[in-house]
PDB file of C-alpha atoms in Angstrom:
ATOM      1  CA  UNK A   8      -7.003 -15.843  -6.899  1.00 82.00           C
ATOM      2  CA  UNK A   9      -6.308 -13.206  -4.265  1.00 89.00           C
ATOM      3  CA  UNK A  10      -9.294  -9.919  -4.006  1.00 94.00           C
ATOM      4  CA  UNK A  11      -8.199  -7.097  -1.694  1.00 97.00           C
ATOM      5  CA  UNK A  12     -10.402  -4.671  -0.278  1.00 97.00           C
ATOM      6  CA  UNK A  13      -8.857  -1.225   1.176  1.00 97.00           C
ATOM      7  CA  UNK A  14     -10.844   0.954   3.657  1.00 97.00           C
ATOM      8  CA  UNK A  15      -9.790   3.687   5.984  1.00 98.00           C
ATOM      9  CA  UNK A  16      -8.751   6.556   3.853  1.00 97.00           C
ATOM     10  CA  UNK A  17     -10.453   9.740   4.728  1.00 97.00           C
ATOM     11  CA  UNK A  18     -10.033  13.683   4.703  1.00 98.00           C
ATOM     12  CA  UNK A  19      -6.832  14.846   7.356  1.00 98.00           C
ATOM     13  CA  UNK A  20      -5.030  18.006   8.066  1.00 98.00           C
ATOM     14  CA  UNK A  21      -1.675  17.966   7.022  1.00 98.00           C
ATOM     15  CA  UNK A  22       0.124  17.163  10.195  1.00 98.00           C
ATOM     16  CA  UNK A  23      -1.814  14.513  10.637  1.00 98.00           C
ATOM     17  CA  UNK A  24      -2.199  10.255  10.320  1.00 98.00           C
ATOM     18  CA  UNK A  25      -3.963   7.595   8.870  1.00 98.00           C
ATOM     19  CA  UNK A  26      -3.841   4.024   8.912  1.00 98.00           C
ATOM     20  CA  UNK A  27      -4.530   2.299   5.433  1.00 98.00           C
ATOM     21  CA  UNK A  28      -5.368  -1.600   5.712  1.00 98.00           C
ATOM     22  CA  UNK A  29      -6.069  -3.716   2.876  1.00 98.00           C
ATOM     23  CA  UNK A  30      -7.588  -6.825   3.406  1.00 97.00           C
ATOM     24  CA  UNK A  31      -7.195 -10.016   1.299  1.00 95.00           C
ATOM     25  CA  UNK A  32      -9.113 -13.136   0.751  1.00 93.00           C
ATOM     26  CA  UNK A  33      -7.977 -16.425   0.054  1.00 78.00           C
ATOM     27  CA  UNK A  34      -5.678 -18.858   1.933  1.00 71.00           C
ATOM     28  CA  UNK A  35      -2.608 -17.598   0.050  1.00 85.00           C
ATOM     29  CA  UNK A  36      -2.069 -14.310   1.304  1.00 86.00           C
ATOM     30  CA  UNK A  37       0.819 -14.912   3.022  1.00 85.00           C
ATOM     31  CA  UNK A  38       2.814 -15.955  -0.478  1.00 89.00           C
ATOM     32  CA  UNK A  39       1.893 -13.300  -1.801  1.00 92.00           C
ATOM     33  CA  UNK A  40       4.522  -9.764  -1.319  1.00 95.00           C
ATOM     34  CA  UNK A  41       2.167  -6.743  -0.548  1.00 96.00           C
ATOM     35  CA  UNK A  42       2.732  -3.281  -1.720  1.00 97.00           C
ATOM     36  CA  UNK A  43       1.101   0.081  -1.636  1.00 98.00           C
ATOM     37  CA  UNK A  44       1.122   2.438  -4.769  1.00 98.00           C
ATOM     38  CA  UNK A  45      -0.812   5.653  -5.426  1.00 98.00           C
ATOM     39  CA  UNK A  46      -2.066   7.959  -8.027  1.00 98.00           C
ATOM     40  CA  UNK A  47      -2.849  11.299  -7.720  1.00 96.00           C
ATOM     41  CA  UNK A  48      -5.504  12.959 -10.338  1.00 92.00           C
ATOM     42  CA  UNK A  49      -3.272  13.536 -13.786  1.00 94.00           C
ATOM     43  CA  UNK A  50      -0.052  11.376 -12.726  1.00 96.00           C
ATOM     44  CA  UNK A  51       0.888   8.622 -13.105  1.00 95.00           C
ATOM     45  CA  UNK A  52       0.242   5.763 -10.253  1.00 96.00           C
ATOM     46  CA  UNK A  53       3.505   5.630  -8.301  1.00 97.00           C
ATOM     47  CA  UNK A  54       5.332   3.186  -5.820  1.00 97.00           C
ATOM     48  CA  UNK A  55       4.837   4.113  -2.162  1.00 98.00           C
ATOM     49  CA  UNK A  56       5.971   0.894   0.025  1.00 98.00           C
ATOM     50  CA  UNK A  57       6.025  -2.726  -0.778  1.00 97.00           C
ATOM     51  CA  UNK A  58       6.466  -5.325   1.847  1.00 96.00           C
ATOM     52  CA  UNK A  59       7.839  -9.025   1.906  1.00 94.00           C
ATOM     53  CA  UNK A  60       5.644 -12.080   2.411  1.00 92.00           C
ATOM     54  CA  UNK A  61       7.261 -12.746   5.832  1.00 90.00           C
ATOM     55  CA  UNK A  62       6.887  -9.325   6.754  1.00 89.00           C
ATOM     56  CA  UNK A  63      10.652  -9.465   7.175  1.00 92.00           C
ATOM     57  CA  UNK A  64      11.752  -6.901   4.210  1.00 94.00           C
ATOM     58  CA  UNK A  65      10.295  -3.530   3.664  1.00 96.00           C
ATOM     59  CA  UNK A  66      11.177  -0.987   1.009  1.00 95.00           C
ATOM     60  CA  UNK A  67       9.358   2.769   0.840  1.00 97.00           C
ATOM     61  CA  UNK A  68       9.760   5.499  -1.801  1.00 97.00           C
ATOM     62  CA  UNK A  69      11.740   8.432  -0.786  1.00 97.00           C
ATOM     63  CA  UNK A  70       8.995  10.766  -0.822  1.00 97.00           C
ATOM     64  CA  UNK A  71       7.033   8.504   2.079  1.00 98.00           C
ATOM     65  CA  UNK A  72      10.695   7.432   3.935  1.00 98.00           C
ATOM     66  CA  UNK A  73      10.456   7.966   7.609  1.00 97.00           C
ATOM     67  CA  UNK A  74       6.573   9.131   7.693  1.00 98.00           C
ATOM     68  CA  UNK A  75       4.946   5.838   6.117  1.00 98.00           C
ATOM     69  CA  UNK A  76       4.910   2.469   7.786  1.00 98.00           C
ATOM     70  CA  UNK A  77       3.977  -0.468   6.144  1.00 98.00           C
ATOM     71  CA  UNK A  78       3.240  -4.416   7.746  1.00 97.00           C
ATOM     72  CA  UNK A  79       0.876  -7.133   7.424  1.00 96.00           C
ATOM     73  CA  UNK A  80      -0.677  -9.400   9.959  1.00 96.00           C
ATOM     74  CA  UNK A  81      -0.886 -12.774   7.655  1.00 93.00           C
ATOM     75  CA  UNK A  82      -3.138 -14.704  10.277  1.00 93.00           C
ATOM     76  CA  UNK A  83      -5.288 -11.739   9.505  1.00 94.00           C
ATOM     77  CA  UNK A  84      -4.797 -11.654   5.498  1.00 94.00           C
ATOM     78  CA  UNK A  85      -4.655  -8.012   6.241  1.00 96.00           C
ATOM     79  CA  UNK A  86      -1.602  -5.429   5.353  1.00 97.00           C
ATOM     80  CA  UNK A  87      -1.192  -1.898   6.757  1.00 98.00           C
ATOM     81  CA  UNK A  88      -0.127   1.379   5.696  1.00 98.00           C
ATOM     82  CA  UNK A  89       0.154   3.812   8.415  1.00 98.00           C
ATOM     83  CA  UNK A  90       0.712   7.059   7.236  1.00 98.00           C
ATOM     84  CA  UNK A  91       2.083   9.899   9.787  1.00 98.00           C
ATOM     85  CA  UNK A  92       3.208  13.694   9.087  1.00 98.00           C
ATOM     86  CA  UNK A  93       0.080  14.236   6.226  1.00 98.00           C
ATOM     87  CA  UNK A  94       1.163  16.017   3.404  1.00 98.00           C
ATOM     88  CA  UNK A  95      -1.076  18.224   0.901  1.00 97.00           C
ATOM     89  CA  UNK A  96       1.159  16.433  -2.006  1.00 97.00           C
ATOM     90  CA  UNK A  97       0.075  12.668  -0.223  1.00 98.00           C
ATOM     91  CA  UNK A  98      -3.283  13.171  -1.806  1.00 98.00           C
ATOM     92  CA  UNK A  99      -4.389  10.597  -3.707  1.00 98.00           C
ATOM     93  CA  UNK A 100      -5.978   7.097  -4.437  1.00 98.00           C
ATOM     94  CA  UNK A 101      -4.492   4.628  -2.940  1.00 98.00           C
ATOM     95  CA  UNK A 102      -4.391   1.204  -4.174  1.00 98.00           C
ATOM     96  CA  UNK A 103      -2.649  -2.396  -2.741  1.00 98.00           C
ATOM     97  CA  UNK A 104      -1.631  -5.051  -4.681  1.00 97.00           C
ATOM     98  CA  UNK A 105      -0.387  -7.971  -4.271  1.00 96.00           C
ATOM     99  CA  UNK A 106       2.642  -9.912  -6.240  1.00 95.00           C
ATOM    100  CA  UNK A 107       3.444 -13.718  -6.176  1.00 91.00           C
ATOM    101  CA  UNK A 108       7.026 -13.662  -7.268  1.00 84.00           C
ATOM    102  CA  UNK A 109       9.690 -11.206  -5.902  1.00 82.00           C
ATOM    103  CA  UNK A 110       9.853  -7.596  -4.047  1.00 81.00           C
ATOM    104  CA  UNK A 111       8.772  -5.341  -6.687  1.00 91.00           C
ATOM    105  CA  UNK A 112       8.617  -1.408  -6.692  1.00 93.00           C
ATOM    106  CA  UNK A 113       7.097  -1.741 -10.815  1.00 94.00           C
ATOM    107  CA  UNK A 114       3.423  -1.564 -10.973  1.00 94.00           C
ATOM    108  CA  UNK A 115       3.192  -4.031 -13.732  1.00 94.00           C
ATOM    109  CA  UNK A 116       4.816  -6.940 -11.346  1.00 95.00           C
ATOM    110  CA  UNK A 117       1.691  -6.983  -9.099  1.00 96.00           C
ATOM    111  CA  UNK A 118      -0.907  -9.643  -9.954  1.00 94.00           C
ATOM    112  CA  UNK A 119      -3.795  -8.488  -7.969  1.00 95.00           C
ATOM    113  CA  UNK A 120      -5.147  -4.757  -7.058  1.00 97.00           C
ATOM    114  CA  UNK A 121      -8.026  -3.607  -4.658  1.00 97.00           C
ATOM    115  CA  UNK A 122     -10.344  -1.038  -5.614  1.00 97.00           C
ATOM    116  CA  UNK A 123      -8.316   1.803  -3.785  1.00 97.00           C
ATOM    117  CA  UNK A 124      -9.251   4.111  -0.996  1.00 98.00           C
ATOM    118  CA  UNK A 125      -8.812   8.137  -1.826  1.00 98.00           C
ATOM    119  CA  UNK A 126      -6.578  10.231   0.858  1.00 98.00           C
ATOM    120  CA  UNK A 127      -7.183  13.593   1.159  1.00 98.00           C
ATOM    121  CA  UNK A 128      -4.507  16.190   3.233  1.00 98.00           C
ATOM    122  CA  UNK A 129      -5.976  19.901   3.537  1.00 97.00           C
ATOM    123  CA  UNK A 130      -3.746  22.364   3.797  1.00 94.00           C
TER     124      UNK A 130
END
């Protein structure tokens, strides 16, 4: 049983940064692949990054590609999502979840979810 908590989302400028973390209880966090999805009010939730259990492989969705960052500190049970160069169309909740077999990008692959965190970018 993994529970994840996110916290630091918050209302930005576009132009601006956030970090996301999302931390994780349990001993077996560092099994587990992490990923980052969100879901903006009317769509569908969508991939955003997804991260390895080593930390070693990361994959982002071309939207976030070169503005998003994602890595995880396993002593911590904690992953990251720093997000740089805000958009208006970044808006959203933003959920992590984590996934005990492979490197998804497919929602329905993840085993666990946190709560989510809601972004906001202002024009």
């Amino acid at each position: 049983q993994v529970q994840l908590v996110e916290s630091g989302g918050g209302l930005v400028q576009a132009g601006g940064s956030l970090r996301l973390s999302c931390a994780a209880s349990g001993r077996t966090f560092s099994t587990y692949a992490m990923g980052w999805f969100r879901q903006a009010p009317g769509k569908e939730r969508e991939f955003v990054a997804a991260i390895s259990w080593s930390g070693g492989n990361t994959y982002y969705a071309d939207s976030v590609k070169g503005r998003f960052t994602i890595s995880r500190d396993n002593a911590k049970n904690t992953v990251y999502l720093q997000m740089n160069s805000l958009k208006p169309e970044d808006t959203a909740v933003y959920y992590c979840a984590a996934a005990y077999s492979g490197f998804p990008r497919n929602p329905d692959e993840y085993d666990y979810w946190g709560q989510g965190t809601q972004v906001t970018v202002s024009s």
